[in-house]
Amino acid sequence: MNMPVRKTEAVIALPPTAAKILPLPPKRSAWTSRLMARLAAIAAHVVPPIVVLALILAIWEVLCRKAGATLPPPSRVLSETWELIVDPFFDRGGIDKGLYWHMSASLQRVAFGYALASVVGVALGTLVGQSTWAMRGLDPIFQVLRTVPPLAWLPLSLAAFRNGQPSAIFVIFITAIWPVIINTAVGIRNIPQDYRNVAKVLRLNHAEFFFKIMVPAAAPYIFTGLRIGIGLSWLAIVAAEMLIGGVGIGFFIWDAWNSSHISEIILALIYVGLVGFVLDRIVAAAASIVTRGTAAS
Amino acid sequence: MSSYPYLKLDHIDKVFVRGSTETEVLKDITLGIEKGEYVSIIGHSGCGKSTLLNIIAGLLPVTTGGVLLENREVNDPGPDRAVVFQNHSLLPWLTVYGNVRLAVDKVFSGVKSRADRHAWTLHNLDLVQMTHAKDKRPAEISGGMKQRVGLARALAMEPKVLLLDEPFGALDALTRAHLQDSVMAIHGKLNNTVLMITHDVDEAVLLSDRIVMMTNGPSARIGEVLDVPLARPRKRLQVAADATYLKCRQRVLEFLYERHHFVEAA
Ligand SMILES: Nc1ncnc2c1ncn2[C@@H]1O[C@H](COP(=O)(O)OP(=O)(O)OP(=O)(O)O)[C@@H](O)[C@H]1O
Ligand SMILES: [Mg+2]
């Protein structure tokens, strides 16, 4: 676009006075066009989900406005939960707290259980990936245990711990640990023989080999496991909290159902979805920082 | 003068056992290499060259026989026998500098100070003309550059023997020639003892003091050892017309393509 314009201008602007102002117009237009391109690129990603969201809300509104609808339309959800939205920090004692407190209680349980699962999972995965005998002994057991649904562990852990809090953390732990173990083991087993040979020629000791070769080489696999694990943890916490009660987003939902506050359930679901999304993104971002350069070789 | 060779391969046999099948790959390999000598091993694909090199490196155990370095038996891998692998084997999560530094830090941990190790790393990168890319990662540099870094890493260990497993095999002809020149220059400067595997006849003749020709497997043995009495430093273009060069080349070609031509295994 710019080329022909500049050309004609150059032909016309032969006198030296006119030549002085020549460089400016193409520069400014290049800058604006770059800005426009940038905005267009952003819009291309932001506009479609907004349009779809608006459509969904409109259909929902229409369907639930009718008489006899069992669920509230979005407008009523908003008006009924407005107090909860604008003041997430209130605390009237017991479980009558703002959504912030419920969320943070759930997140704390997930943080404990998930952190534990990450450490133990990477350690066990390393053992299984590195030692043929550990693999033969442990792998069949892992393969069976990992198919047990998370909630099936809850009664057992309640029996063992006799307390809701550690039981919920244990359920998170046992849910998140399997993908971490399995992916770590695969990552360790897939370390190219070349890297092992380099380590041997350099005479790296066990600790050096673990930190300088194993962890970075298996990092992409480990993070795949960690990412699946955080998703499963968040799935499991809501269900587990429904059963153990107390402060937490899961029990908040259950409580809202018991008091027929359907709008509150919907609001909580939206929050749960958003937080789950953010958790996934955090682990993904950590992965892309740590595994920089590792994936391509 | 010592009565024993610097590096000695003493009646090495290698049998791979997988289940109930036994494959004898190497048979009675005996060879002495003097300090500062550049020796090439040439042979058809699959005859057991890499196996032999890995045995010398200590990465594979011998079945019978032994490897002696300065008259002492070596069984384990170690930095005194640094290897440049065919596929570079740089660690992709470390930079070029980081890859060499890892080796320097490990080998000279108690010997050199931090500043000296840094300087030594840069010195070796300079030796292979890779200082300009020291902060790049392996994925960001070309195949020839990766081999240069692999070479720098091996040189930085100050090995007694430098083991090269087809170091230029995966490179195009021009890059390969360039790297051969670099290796010749470095060998001329440092006078390392080098054992190189190749299946390129010109490369073997141009670089080596002696060429070890291996028969086809299974049970490959040393068929012939050829001296290359060409003066150093050698210049690629001058040498190519030299009568001695052509004669040596002819001998290797005859060995490979007449007496031990490659038989396609099933
Ligand atoms: N771990 C192993 N177990 C069984 N047999 C093996 C093993 N490693 C190599 N071999 C066999 O030993 C023979 C020699 O292999 P080697 O890799 O040393 O050949 P090479 O001369 O280096 O070939 P190339 O030129 O293709 O690299 C091959 O027939 C191979 O199948
Ligand atoms: Mg080989």
mmCIF file of C-alpha atoms in Angstrom, chain B:
data_model
loop_
_atom_site.group_PDB
_atom_site.id
_atom_site.type_symbol
_atom_site.label_atom_id
_atom_site.label_comp_id
_atom_site.label_asym_id
_atom_site.label_seq_id
_atom_site.Cartn_x
_atom_site.Cartn_y
_atom_site.Cartn_z
ATOM 1 C CA MET B 1 61.159 -44.444 25.069
ATOM 2 C CA SER B 2 58.743 -46.771 26.770
ATOM 3 C CA SER B 3 58.614 -50.380 25.735
ATOM 4 C CA TYR B 4 54.815 -50.524 25.787
ATOM 5 C CA PRO B 5 52.460 -48.490 23.581
ATOM 6 C CA TYR B 6 50.553 -45.526 25.085
ATOM 7 C CA LEU B 7 47.172 -47.139 24.415
ATOM 8 C CA LYS B 8 47.048 -50.874 23.965
ATOM 9 C CA LEU B 9 44.143 -53.032 22.854
ATOM 10 C CA ASP B 10 45.071 -56.501 23.990
ATOM 11 C CA HIS B 11 43.345 -59.458 22.321
ATOM 12 C CA ILE B 12 39.855 -58.025 22.660
ATOM 13 C CA ASP B 13 36.884 -60.303 21.962
ATOM 14 C CA LYS B 14 33.327 -59.056 22.269
ATOM 15 C CA VAL B 15 30.302 -61.336 22.346
ATOM 16 C CA PHE B 16 26.811 -59.936 22.755
ATOM 17 C CA VAL B 17 24.435 -62.305 24.515
ATOM 18 C CA ARG B 18 20.754 -61.754 24.078
ATOM 19 C CA GLY B 19 18.711 -64.553 25.556
ATOM 20 C CA SER B 20 20.111 -67.752 24.149
ATOM 21 C CA THR B 21 21.646 -66.192 21.019
ATOM 22 C CA GLU B 22 25.284 -65.175 21.125
ATOM 23 C CA THR B 23 26.751 -62.822 18.528
ATOM 24 C CA GLU B 24 30.496 -62.548 18.349
ATOM 25 C CA VAL B 25 31.061 -59.028 17.074
ATOM 26 C CA LEU B 26 34.801 -58.514 17.609
ATOM 27 C CA LYS B 27 37.464 -61.182 17.396
ATOM 28 C CA ASP B 28 41.005 -60.888 18.698
ATOM 29 C CA ILE B 29 41.554 -57.143 18.265
ATOM 30 C CA THR B 30 45.134 -56.215 19.118
ATOM 31 C CA LEU B 31 46.514 -52.750 18.433
ATOM 32 C CA GLY B 32 49.017 -50.337 19.929
ATOM 33 C CA ILE B 33 48.751 -46.581 19.600
ATOM 34 C CA GLU B 34 51.606 -44.225 20.395
ATOM 35 C CA LYS B 35 51.268 -40.907 22.167
ATOM 36 C CA GLY B 36 50.351 -38.120 19.771
ATOM 37 C CA GLU B 37 49.380 -40.537 17.043
ATOM 38 C CA TYR B 38 46.235 -40.046 14.934
ATOM 39 C CA VAL B 39 44.723 -43.438 14.126
ATOM 40 C CA SER B 40 41.585 -44.089 12.103
ATOM 41 C CA ILE B 41 39.454 -47.202 12.107
ATOM 42 C CA ILE B 42 37.619 -47.847 8.881
ATOM 43 C CA GLY B 43 35.215 -50.626 8.021
ATOM 44 C CA HIS B 44 31.800 -51.334 6.619
ATOM 45 C CA SER B 45 28.654 -50.466 8.504
ATOM 46 C CA GLY B 46 27.827 -52.866 11.313
ATOM 47 C CA CYS B 47 31.271 -54.450 11.576
ATOM 48 C CA GLY B 48 31.683 -53.326 15.166
ATOM 49 C CA LYS B 49 33.572 -50.029 15.043
ATOM 50 C CA SER B 50 31.311 -48.287 17.535
ATOM 51 C CA THR B 51 31.421 -51.354 19.742
ATOM 52 C CA LEU B 52 35.220 -51.180 19.783
ATOM 53 C CA LEU B 53 35.226 -47.453 20.518
ATOM 54 C CA ASN B 54 32.709 -47.901 23.334
ATOM 55 C CA ILE B 55 34.874 -50.643 24.803
ATOM 56 C CA ILE B 56 37.887 -48.314 24.801
ATOM 57 C CA ALA B 57 35.747 -45.570 26.331
ATOM 58 C CA GLY B 58 34.708 -48.003 29.058
ATOM 59 C CA LEU B 59 31.041 -47.756 28.144
ATOM 60 C CA LEU B 60 30.910 -51.455 27.199
ATOM 61 C CA PRO B 61 32.679 -54.341 28.954
ATOM 62 C CA VAL B 62 34.998 -56.635 27.000
ATOM 63 C CA THR B 63 34.254 -60.342 26.856
ATOM 64 C CA THR B 64 37.939 -61.276 26.952
ATOM 65 C CA GLY B 65 41.104 -59.246 26.593
ATOM 66 C CA GLY B 66 41.673 -55.745 27.869
ATOM 67 C CA VAL B 67 42.362 -52.078 27.235
ATOM 68 C CA LEU B 68 45.573 -50.645 28.672
ATOM 69 C CA LEU B 69 46.279 -46.942 28.899
ATOM 70 C CA GLU B 70 49.867 -46.152 29.905
ATOM 71 C CA ASN B 71 50.181 -49.841 30.769
ATOM 72 C CA ARG B 72 47.292 -49.700 33.230
ATOM 73 C CA GLU B 73 44.053 -51.531 32.581
ATOM 74 C CA VAL B 74 40.973 -49.313 32.196
ATOM 75 C CA ASN B 75 37.461 -50.714 32.674
ATOM 76 C CA ASP B 76 35.302 -47.749 33.617
ATOM 77 C CA PRO B 77 34.454 -44.693 31.571
ATOM 78 C CA GLY B 78 36.334 -41.550 32.484
ATOM 79 C CA PRO B 79 37.396 -38.140 31.240
ATOM 80 C CA ASP B 80 40.879 -39.435 30.341
ATOM 81 C CA ARG B 81 39.188 -41.028 27.303
ATOM 82 C CA ALA B 82 36.803 -38.309 26.134
ATOM 83 C CA VAL B 83 34.339 -39.232 23.404
ATOM 84 C CA VAL B 84 32.860 -37.119 20.626
ATOM 85 C CA PHE B 85 29.698 -38.980 19.745
ATOM 86 C CA GLN B 86 28.299 -39.265 16.245
ATOM 87 C CA ASN B 87 25.123 -37.396 17.172
ATOM 88 C CA HIS B 88 26.861 -34.690 19.225
ATOM 89 C CA SER B 89 24.976 -35.610 22.472
ATOM 90 C CA LEU B 90 24.937 -32.071 23.761
ATOM 91 C CA LEU B 91 22.512 -31.484 26.610
ATOM 92 C CA PRO B 92 19.732 -29.402 25.045
ATOM 93 C CA TRP B 93 18.816 -27.549 28.231
ATOM 94 C CA LEU B 94 22.310 -26.107 28.620
ATOM 95 C CA THR B 95 23.867 -23.403 26.467
ATOM 96 C CA VAL B 96 26.940 -24.059 24.371
ATOM 97 C CA TYR B 97 29.001 -22.559 27.174
ATOM 98 C CA GLY B 98 27.056 -24.548 29.774
ATOM 99 C CA ASN B 99 27.733 -27.843 28.011
ATOM 100 C CA VAL B 100 31.486 -27.282 28.001
ATOM 101 C CA ARG B 101 31.446 -25.758 31.475
ATOM 102 C CA LEU B 102 29.711 -28.840 32.916
ATOM 103 C CA ALA B 103 32.648 -30.967 31.774
ATOM 104 C CA VAL B 104 35.236 -28.415 32.944
ATOM 105 C CA ASP B 105 33.588 -28.065 36.355
ATOM 106 C CA LYS B 106 33.497 -31.808 36.848
ATOM 107 C CA VAL B 107 37.000 -32.628 35.655
ATOM 108 C CA PHE B 108 38.813 -29.670 37.231
ATOM 109 C CA SER B 109 36.639 -29.167 40.330
ATOM 110 C CA GLY B 110 39.476 -29.386 42.857
ATOM 111 C CA VAL B 111 42.251 -28.258 40.551
ATOM 112 C CA LYS B 112 41.279 -24.984 38.910
ATOM 113 C CA SER B 113 39.680 -21.940 40.512
ATOM 114 C CA ARG B 114 36.286 -20.674 39.375
ATOM 115 C CA ALA B 115 37.830 -17.961 37.251
ATOM 116 C CA ASP B 116 40.289 -20.409 35.718
ATOM 117 C CA ARG B 117 37.495 -22.830 34.843
ATOM 118 C CA HIS B 118 35.606 -20.003 33.160
ATOM 119 C CA ALA B 119 38.700 -19.012 31.202
ATOM 120 C CA TRP B 120 39.439 -22.631 30.279
ATOM 121 C CA THR B 121 35.878 -23.086 28.997
ATOM 122 C CA LEU B 122 36.189 -19.995 26.813
ATOM 123 C CA HIS B 123 39.643 -21.063 25.645
ATOM 124 C CA ASN B 124 38.298 -24.381 24.375
ATOM 125 C CA LEU B 125 35.320 -22.765 22.686
ATOM 126 C CA ASP B 126 37.788 -20.441 21.009
ATOM 127 C CA LEU B 127 39.837 -23.431 19.859
ATOM 128 C CA VAL B 128 36.883 -24.698 17.822
ATOM 129 C CA GLN B 129 35.817 -21.169 16.822
ATOM 130 C CA MET B 130 32.533 -21.278 18.703
ATOM 131 C CA THR B 131 32.934 -18.356 21.122
ATOM 132 C CA HIS B 132 30.476 -16.284 19.122
ATOM 133 C CA ALA B 133 27.627 -18.721 19.873
ATOM 134 C CA LYS B 134 28.488 -19.452 23.494
ATOM 135 C CA ASP B 135 25.097 -18.335 24.839
ATOM 136 C CA LYS B 136 23.035 -20.234 22.277
ATOM 137 C CA ARG B 137 21.339 -23.519 22.974
ATOM 138 C CA PRO B 138 22.115 -26.619 20.881
ATOM 139 C CA ALA B 139 18.741 -26.377 19.121
ATOM 140 C CA GLU B 140 19.714 -22.948 17.806
ATOM 141 C CA ILE B 141 22.976 -23.895 16.089
ATOM 142 C CA SER B 142 23.771 -25.971 12.990
ATOM 143 C CA GLY B 143 24.911 -29.601 12.924
ATOM 144 C CA GLY B 144 28.510 -28.654 12.210
ATOM 145 C CA MET B 145 28.514 -26.195 15.092
ATOM 146 C CA LYS B 146 27.136 -28.865 17.421
ATOM 147 C CA GLN B 147 30.007 -31.171 16.513
ATOM 148 C CA ARG B 148 32.439 -28.326 17.180
ATOM 149 C CA VAL B 149 30.950 -27.872 20.641
ATOM 150 C CA GLY B 150 31.106 -31.621 21.233
ATOM 151 C CA LEU B 151 34.758 -31.468 20.255
ATOM 152 C CA ALA B 152 35.365 -28.506 22.569
ATOM 153 C CA ARG B 153 33.728 -30.394 25.422
ATOM 154 C CA ALA B 154 35.972 -33.392 24.813
ATOM 155 C CA LEU B 155 39.135 -31.282 24.419
ATOM 156 C CA ALA B 156 38.328 -29.342 27.585
ATOM 157 C CA MET B 157 38.677 -32.566 29.611
ATOM 158 C CA GLU B 158 42.342 -32.723 28.538
ATOM 159 C CA PRO B 159 41.917 -36.401 27.733
ATOM 160 C CA LYS B 160 44.848 -38.752 27.283
ATOM 161 C CA VAL B 161 43.048 -40.223 24.289
ATOM 162 C CA LEU B 162 40.428 -38.462 22.206
ATOM 163 C CA LEU B 163 37.843 -40.896 20.832
ATOM 164 C CA LEU B 164 35.852 -39.740 17.799
ATOM 165 C CA ASP B 165 32.929 -41.883 16.585
ATOM 166 C CA GLU B 166 32.220 -40.787 13.017
ATOM 167 C CA PRO B 167 32.295 -37.173 14.177
ATOM 168 C CA PHE B 168 31.557 -35.744 10.756
ATOM 169 C CA GLY B 169 29.312 -38.529 9.435
ATOM 170 C CA ALA B 170 26.084 -36.554 9.586
ATOM 171 C CA LEU B 171 27.472 -33.397 7.966
ATOM 172 C CA ASP B 172 27.438 -32.150 4.400
ATOM 173 C CA ALA B 173 30.688 -32.340 2.423
ATOM 174 C CA LEU B 174 31.655 -28.672 2.769
ATOM 175 C CA THR B 175 31.033 -28.491 6.507
ATOM 176 C CA ARG B 176 32.852 -31.782 6.906
ATOM 177 C CA ALA B 177 35.927 -30.494 5.082
ATOM 178 C CA HIS B 178 35.890 -27.393 7.234
ATOM 179 C CA LEU B 179 35.751 -29.431 10.424
ATOM 180 C CA GLN B 180 38.465 -31.813 9.238
ATOM 181 C CA ASP B 181 40.720 -28.809 8.755
ATOM 182 C CA SER B 182 39.896 -27.627 12.273
ATOM 183 C CA VAL B 183 40.664 -31.047 13.746
ATOM 184 C CA MET B 184 43.982 -31.188 11.864
ATOM 185 C CA ALA B 185 44.901 -27.736 13.112
ATOM 186 C CA ILE B 186 44.021 -28.646 16.709
ATOM 187 C CA HIS B 187 45.921 -31.932 16.472
ATOM 188 C CA GLY B 188 48.893 -30.002 15.101
ATOM 189 C CA LYS B 189 48.752 -27.553 17.988
ATOM 190 C CA LEU B 190 48.010 -29.859 20.933
ATOM 191 C CA ASN B 191 49.431 -33.129 19.596
ATOM 192 C CA ASN B 192 46.580 -35.177 21.111
ATOM 193 C CA THR B 193 46.371 -38.925 20.772
ATOM 194 C CA VAL B 194 43.313 -39.528 18.617
ATOM 195 C CA LEU B 195 41.353 -42.623 17.658
ATOM 196 C CA MET B 196 38.734 -41.850 15.027
ATOM 197 C CA ILE B 197 36.089 -44.022 13.457
ATOM 198 C CA THR B 198 35.104 -43.235 9.910
ATOM 199 C CA HIS B 199 33.809 -44.814 6.755
ATOM 200 C CA ASP B 200 35.092 -42.026 4.549
ATOM 201 C CA VAL B 201 38.282 -43.121 2.792
ATOM 202 C CA ASP B 202 39.501 -39.595 1.988
ATOM 203 C CA GLU B 203 38.939 -38.484 5.528
ATOM 204 C CA ALA B 204 40.904 -41.430 6.868
ATOM 205 C CA VAL B 205 43.882 -40.808 4.570
ATOM 206 C CA LEU B 206 43.913 -37.043 5.018
ATOM 207 C CA LEU B 207 43.799 -37.058 8.816
ATOM 208 C CA SER B 208 45.556 -40.221 9.951
ATOM 209 C CA ASP B 209 49.052 -41.399 10.681
ATOM 210 C CA ARG B 210 47.760 -44.957 10.484
ATOM 211 C CA ILE B 211 44.571 -46.521 9.163
ATOM 212 C CA VAL B 212 43.183 -49.657 10.749
ATOM 213 C CA MET B 213 40.964 -51.578 8.331
ATOM 214 C CA MET B 214 38.424 -53.943 9.803
ATOM 215 C CA THR B 215 36.964 -57.005 8.114
ATOM 216 C CA ASN B 216 33.225 -57.487 7.925
ATOM 217 C CA GLY B 217 31.336 -58.861 10.897
ATOM 218 C CA PRO B 218 30.321 -61.007 12.535
ATOM 219 C CA SER B 219 33.611 -61.758 14.284
ATOM 220 C CA ALA B 220 35.264 -58.713 12.743
ATOM 221 C CA ARG B 221 39.023 -58.527 13.119
ATOM 222 C CA ILE B 222 41.746 -56.157 12.047
ATOM 223 C CA GLY B 223 42.396 -56.970 8.401
ATOM 224 C CA GLU B 224 45.234 -54.617 7.681
ATOM 225 C CA VAL B 225 47.024 -51.612 9.151
ATOM 226 C CA LEU B 226 48.280 -48.992 6.724
ATOM 227 C CA ASP B 227 50.866 -46.293 7.468
ATOM 228 C CA VAL B 228 50.210 -42.914 5.898
ATOM 229 C CA PRO B 229 53.674 -41.390 5.545
ATOM 230 C CA LEU B 230 52.520 -37.910 4.562
ATOM 231 C CA ALA B 231 54.295 -34.928 6.105
ATOM 232 C CA ARG B 232 52.359 -32.601 8.385
ATOM 233 C CA PRO B 233 50.872 -30.043 8.268
ATOM 234 C CA ARG B 234 48.823 -31.428 5.410
ATOM 235 C CA LYS B 235 46.990 -29.176 3.016
ATOM 236 C CA ARG B 236 43.842 -30.634 1.504
ATOM 237 C CA LEU B 237 44.489 -29.433 -2.051
ATOM 238 C CA GLN B 238 48.205 -30.213 -2.256
ATOM 239 C CA VAL B 239 47.790 -33.637 -0.710
ATOM 240 C CA ALA B 240 45.006 -34.604 -3.105
ATOM 241 C CA ALA B 241 47.507 -34.746 -5.992
ATOM 242 C CA ASP B 242 50.293 -36.358 -3.961
ATOM 243 C CA ALA B 243 51.412 -39.810 -5.136
ATOM 244 C CA THR B 244 51.679 -41.210 -1.585
ATOM 245 C CA TYR B 245 48.167 -39.960 -0.816
ATOM 246 C CA LEU B 246 46.763 -41.577 -3.934
ATOM 247 C CA LYS B 247 48.565 -44.832 -3.220
ATOM 248 C CA CYS B 248 47.216 -44.997 0.326
ATOM 249 C CA ARG B 249 43.755 -44.162 -0.875
ATOM 250 C CA GLN B 250 43.991 -46.914 -3.439
ATOM 251 C CA ARG B 251 45.038 -49.459 -0.813
ATOM 252 C CA VAL B 252 42.094 -48.662 1.434
ATOM 253 C CA LEU B 253 39.646 -48.745 -1.447
ATOM 254 C CA GLU B 254 40.983 -52.097 -2.561
ATOM 255 C CA PHE B 255 40.628 -53.506 0.916
ATOM 256 C CA LEU B 256 37.086 -52.243 1.349
ATOM 257 C CA TYR B 257 35.656 -52.902 -2.077
ATOM 258 C CA GLU B 258 37.559 -55.903 -3.405
ATOM 259 C CA ARG B 259 38.725 -58.100 -0.613
ATOM 260 C CA HIS B 260 36.081 -57.282 1.972
ATOM 261 C CA HIS B 261 33.239 -55.821 0.007
ATOM 262 C CA PHE B 262 30.100 -55.160 1.964
ATOM 263 C CA VAL B 263 27.752 -58.117 2.101
ATOM 264 C CA GLU B 264 24.227 -57.040 2.795
ATOM 265 C CA ALA B 265 23.090 -58.844 5.903
ATOM 266 C CA ALA B 266 19.615 -60.336 5.761
#
